[in-house]
PDB file of C-alpha atoms in Angstrom:
ATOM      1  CA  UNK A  13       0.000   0.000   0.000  1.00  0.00           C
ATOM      2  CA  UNK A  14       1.488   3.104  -1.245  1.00  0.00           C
ATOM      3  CA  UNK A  15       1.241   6.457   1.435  1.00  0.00           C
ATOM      4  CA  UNK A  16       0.878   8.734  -1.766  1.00  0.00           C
ATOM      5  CA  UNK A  17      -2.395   7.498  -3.620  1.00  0.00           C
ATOM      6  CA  UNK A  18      -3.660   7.525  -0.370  1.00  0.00           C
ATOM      7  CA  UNK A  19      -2.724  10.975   0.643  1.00  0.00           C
ATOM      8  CA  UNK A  20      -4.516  11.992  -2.995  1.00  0.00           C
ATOM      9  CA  UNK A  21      -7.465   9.833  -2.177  1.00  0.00           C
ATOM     10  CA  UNK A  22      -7.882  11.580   1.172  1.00  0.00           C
ATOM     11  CA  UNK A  23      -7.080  15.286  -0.401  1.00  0.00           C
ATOM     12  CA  UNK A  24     -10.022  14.634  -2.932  1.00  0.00           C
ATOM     13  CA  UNK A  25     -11.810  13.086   0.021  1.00  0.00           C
ATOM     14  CA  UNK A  26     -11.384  16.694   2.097  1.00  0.00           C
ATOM     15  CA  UNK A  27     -12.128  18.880  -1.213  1.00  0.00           C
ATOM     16  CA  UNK A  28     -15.858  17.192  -1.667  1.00  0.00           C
ATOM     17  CA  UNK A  29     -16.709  17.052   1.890  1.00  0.00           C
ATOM     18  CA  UNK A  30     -15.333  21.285   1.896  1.00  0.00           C
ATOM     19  CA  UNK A  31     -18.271  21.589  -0.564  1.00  0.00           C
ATOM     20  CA  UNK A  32     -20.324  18.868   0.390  1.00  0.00           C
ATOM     21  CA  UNK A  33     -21.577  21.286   3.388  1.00  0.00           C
ATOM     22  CA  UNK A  34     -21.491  24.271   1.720  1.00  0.00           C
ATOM     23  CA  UNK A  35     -25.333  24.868   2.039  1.00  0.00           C
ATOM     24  CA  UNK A  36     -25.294  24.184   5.644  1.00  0.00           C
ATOM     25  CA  UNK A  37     -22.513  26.651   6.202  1.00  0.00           C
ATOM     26  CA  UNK A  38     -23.976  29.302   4.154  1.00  0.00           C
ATOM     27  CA  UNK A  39     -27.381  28.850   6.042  1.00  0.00           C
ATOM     28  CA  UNK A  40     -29.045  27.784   3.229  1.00  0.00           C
ATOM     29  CA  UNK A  41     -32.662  25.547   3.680  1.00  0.00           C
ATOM     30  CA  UNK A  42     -34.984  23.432   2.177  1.00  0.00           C
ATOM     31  CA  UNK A  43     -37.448  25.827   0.243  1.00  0.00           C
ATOM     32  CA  UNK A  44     -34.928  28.834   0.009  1.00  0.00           C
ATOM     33  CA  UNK A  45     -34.972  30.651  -3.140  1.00  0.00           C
ATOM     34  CA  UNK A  46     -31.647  31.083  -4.312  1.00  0.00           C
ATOM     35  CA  UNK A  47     -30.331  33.243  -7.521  1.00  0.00           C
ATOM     36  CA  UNK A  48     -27.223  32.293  -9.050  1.00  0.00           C
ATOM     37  CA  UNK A  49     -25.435  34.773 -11.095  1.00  0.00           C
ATOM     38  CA  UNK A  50     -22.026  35.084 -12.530  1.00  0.00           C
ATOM     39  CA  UNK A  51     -21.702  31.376 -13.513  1.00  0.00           C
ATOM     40  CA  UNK A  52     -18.861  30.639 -15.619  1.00  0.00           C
ATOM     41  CA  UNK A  53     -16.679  27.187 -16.706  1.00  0.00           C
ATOM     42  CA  UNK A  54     -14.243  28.114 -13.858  1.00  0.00           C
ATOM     43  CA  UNK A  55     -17.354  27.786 -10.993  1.00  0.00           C
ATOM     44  CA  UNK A  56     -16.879  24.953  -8.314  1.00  0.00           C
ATOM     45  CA  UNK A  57     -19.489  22.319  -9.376  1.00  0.00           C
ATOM     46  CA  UNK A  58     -19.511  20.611  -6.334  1.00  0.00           C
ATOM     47  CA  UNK A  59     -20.234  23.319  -4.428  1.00  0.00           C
ATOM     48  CA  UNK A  60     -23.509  24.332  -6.851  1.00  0.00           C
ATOM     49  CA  UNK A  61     -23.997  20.873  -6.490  1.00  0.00           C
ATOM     50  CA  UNK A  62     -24.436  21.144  -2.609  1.00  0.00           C
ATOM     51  CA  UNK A  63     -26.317  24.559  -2.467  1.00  0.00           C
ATOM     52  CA  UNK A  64     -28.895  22.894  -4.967  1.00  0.00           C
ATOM     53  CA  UNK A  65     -28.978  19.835  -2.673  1.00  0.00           C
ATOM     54  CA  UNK A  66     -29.432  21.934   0.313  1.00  0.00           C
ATOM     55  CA  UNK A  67     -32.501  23.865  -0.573  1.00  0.00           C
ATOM     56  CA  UNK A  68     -33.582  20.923  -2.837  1.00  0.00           C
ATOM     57  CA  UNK A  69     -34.046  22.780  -5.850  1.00  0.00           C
ATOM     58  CA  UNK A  70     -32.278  23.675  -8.865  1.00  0.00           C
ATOM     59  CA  UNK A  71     -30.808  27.824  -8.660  1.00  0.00           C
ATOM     60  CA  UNK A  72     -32.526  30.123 -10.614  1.00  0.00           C
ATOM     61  CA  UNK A  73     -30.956  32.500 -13.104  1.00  0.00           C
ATOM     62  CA  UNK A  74     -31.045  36.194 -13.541  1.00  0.00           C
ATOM     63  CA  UNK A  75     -34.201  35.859 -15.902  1.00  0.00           C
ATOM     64  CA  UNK A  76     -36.483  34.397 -12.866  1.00  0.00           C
ATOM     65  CA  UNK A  77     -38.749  38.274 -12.429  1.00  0.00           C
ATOM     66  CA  UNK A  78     -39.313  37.264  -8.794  1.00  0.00           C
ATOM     67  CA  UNK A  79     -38.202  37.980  -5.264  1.00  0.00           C
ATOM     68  CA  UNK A  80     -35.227  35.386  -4.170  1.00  0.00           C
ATOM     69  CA  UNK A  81     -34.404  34.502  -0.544  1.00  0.00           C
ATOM     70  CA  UNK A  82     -30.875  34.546  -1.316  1.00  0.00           C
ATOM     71  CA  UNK A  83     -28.175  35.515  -4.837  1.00  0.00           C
ATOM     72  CA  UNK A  84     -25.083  33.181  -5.034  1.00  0.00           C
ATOM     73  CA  UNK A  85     -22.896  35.469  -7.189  1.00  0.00           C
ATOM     74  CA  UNK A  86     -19.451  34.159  -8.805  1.00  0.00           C
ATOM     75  CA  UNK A  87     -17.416  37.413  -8.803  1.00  0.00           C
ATOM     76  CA  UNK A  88     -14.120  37.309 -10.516  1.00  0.00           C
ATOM     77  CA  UNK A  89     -11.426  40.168 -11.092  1.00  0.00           C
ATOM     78  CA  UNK A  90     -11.869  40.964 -14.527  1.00  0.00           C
ATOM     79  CA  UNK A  91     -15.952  40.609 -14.048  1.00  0.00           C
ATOM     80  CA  UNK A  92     -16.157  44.190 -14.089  1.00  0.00           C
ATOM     81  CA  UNK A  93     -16.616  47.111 -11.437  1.00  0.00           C
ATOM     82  CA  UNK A  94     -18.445  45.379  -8.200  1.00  0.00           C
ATOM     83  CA  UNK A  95     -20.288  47.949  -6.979  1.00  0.00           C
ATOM     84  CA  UNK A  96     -21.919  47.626 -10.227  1.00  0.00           C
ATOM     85  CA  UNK A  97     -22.496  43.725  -9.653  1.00  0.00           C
ATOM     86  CA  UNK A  98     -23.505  43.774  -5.912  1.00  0.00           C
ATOM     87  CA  UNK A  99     -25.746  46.489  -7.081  1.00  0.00           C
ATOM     88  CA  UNK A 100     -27.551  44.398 -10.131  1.00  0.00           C
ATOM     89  CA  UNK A 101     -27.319  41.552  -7.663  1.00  0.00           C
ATOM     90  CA  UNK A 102     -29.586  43.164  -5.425  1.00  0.00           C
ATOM     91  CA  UNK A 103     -32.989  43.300  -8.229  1.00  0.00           C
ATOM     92  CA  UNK A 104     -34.692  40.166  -7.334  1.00  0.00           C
ATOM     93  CA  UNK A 105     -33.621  39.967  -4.086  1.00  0.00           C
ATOM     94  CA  UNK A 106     -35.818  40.376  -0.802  1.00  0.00           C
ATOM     95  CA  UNK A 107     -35.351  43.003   2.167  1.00  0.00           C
ATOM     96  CA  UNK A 108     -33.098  41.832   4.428  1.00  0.00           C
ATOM     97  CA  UNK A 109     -31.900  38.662   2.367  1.00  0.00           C
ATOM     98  CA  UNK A 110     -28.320  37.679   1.827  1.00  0.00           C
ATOM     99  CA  UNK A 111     -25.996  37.816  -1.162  1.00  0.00           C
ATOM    100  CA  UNK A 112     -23.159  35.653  -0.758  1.00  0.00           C
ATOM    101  CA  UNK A 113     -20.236  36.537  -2.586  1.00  0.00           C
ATOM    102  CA  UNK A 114     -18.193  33.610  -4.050  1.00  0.00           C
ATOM    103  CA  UNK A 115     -14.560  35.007  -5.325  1.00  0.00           C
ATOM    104  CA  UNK A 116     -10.973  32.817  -5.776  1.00  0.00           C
ATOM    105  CA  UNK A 117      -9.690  32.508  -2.940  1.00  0.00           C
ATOM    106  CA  UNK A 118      -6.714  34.995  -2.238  1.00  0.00           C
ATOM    107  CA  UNK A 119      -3.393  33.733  -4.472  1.00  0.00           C
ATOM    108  CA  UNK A 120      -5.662  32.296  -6.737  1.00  0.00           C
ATOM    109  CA  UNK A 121      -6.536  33.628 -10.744  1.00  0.00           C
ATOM    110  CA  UNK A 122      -8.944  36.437 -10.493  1.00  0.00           C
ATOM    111  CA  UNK A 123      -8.818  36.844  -6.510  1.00  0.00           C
ATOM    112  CA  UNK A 124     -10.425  39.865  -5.229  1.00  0.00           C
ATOM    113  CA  UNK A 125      -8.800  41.985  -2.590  1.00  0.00           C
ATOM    114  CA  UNK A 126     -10.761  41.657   0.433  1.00  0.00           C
ATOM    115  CA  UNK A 127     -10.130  45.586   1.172  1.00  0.00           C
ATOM    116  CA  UNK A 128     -12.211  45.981  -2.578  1.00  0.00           C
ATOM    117  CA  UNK A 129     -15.162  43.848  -0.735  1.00  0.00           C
ATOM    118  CA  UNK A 130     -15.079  46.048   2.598  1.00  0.00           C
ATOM    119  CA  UNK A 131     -15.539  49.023   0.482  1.00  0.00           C
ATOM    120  CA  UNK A 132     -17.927  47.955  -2.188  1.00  0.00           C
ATOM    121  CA  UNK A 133     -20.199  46.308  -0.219  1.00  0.00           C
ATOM    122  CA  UNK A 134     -21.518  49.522   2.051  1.00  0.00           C
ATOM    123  CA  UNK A 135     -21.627  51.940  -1.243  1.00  0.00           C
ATOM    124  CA  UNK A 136     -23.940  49.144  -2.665  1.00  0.00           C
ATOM    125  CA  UNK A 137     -25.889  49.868   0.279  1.00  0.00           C
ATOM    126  CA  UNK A 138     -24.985  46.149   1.862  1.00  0.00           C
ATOM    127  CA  UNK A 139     -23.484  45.101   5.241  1.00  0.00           C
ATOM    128  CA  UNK A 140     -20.653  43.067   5.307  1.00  0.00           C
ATOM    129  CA  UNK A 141     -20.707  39.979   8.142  1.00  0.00           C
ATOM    130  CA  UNK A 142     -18.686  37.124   7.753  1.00  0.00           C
ATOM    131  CA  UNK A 143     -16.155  35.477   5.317  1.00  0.00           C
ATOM    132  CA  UNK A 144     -15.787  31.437   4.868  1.00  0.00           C
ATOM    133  CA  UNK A 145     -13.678  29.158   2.713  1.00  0.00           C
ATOM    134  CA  UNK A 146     -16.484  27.243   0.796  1.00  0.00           C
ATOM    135  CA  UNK A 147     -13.869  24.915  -1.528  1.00  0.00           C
ATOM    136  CA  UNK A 148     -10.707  24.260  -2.706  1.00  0.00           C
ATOM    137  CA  UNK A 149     -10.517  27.607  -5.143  1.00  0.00           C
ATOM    138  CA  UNK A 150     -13.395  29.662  -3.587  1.00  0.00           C
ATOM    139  CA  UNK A 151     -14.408  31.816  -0.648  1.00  0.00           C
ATOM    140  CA  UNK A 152     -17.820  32.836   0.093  1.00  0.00           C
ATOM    141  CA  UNK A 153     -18.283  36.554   1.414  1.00  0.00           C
ATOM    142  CA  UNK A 154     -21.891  37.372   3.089  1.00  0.00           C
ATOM    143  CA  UNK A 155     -23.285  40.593   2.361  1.00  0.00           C
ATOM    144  CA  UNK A 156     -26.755  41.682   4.098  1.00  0.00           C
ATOM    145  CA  UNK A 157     -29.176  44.132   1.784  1.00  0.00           C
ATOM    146  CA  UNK A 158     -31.198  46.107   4.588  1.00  0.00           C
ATOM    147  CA  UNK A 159     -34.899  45.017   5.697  1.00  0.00           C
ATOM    148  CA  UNK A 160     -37.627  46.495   3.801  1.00  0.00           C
ATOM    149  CA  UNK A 161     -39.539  48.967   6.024  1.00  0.00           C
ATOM    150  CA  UNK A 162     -43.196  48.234   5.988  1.00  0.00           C
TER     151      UNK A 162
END
């Protein structure tokens, strides 16, 4: 029995199981409606994998014209200003719900400098509250739009 094919067995083993949780670590339920934009090749499929899993539904896209419980937005880089894409992001989504800000993890291609996040997120009119590694190549930032007054 060779140490190294097991070492890569366990690695891979670790990576799912990082995702495989995902949904429960992002607070994300059974029922949720959850918006996914900014999808691209380079997006962690396990991880999608596990959100959709979590709420037991598939995520809908930008084109869904109704309120969502939640936006799962892939933000790379080169995607653009992000003021701009937290600020789209926010359309369909309900007083007080959550965006939750997937971006490479730091040293990675198109990693975002957290200090960009801490000062985009308030001039899009969100709240910044916590920051979690969600896979291998992706970290998950939440962002809170404020309640809706009634």
């Amino acid at each position: 029995m060779s140490s190294t094919s097991g070492g890569q067995a366990a690695q891979q083993t670790a990576d799912t199981s990082a995702s495989a949780g995902a949904a429960d670590r992002l607070g994300l339920t059974r029922g949720m409606v959850v918006q996914e934009l900014g999808w691209d090749s380079d997006a962690d499929e396990s991880l999608r994998e596990s959100i959709m899993d979590g709420i037991d539904a598939d995520m809908v896209d930008g084109e869904y014209g109704n309120v969502v419980d939640t936006v799962v937005l892939w933000w790379r880089e080169d995607d653009g200003d992000l003021v701009d894409g937290l600020v789209d992001a926010l359309t369909d989504l309900v007083g007080g719900g959550t965006i939750w800000l997937l971006t490479p993890r730091v040293g990675r291609s198109g990693a975002i400098d957290p200090a960009d996040i801490s000062e985009g997120a308030p001039i899009a009119g969100l709240s910044q509250t916590t920051t979690a590694t969600v896979s291998k190549e992706w970290a998950a930032t939440r962002l809170e739009a404020p309640k809706t007054v009634s």
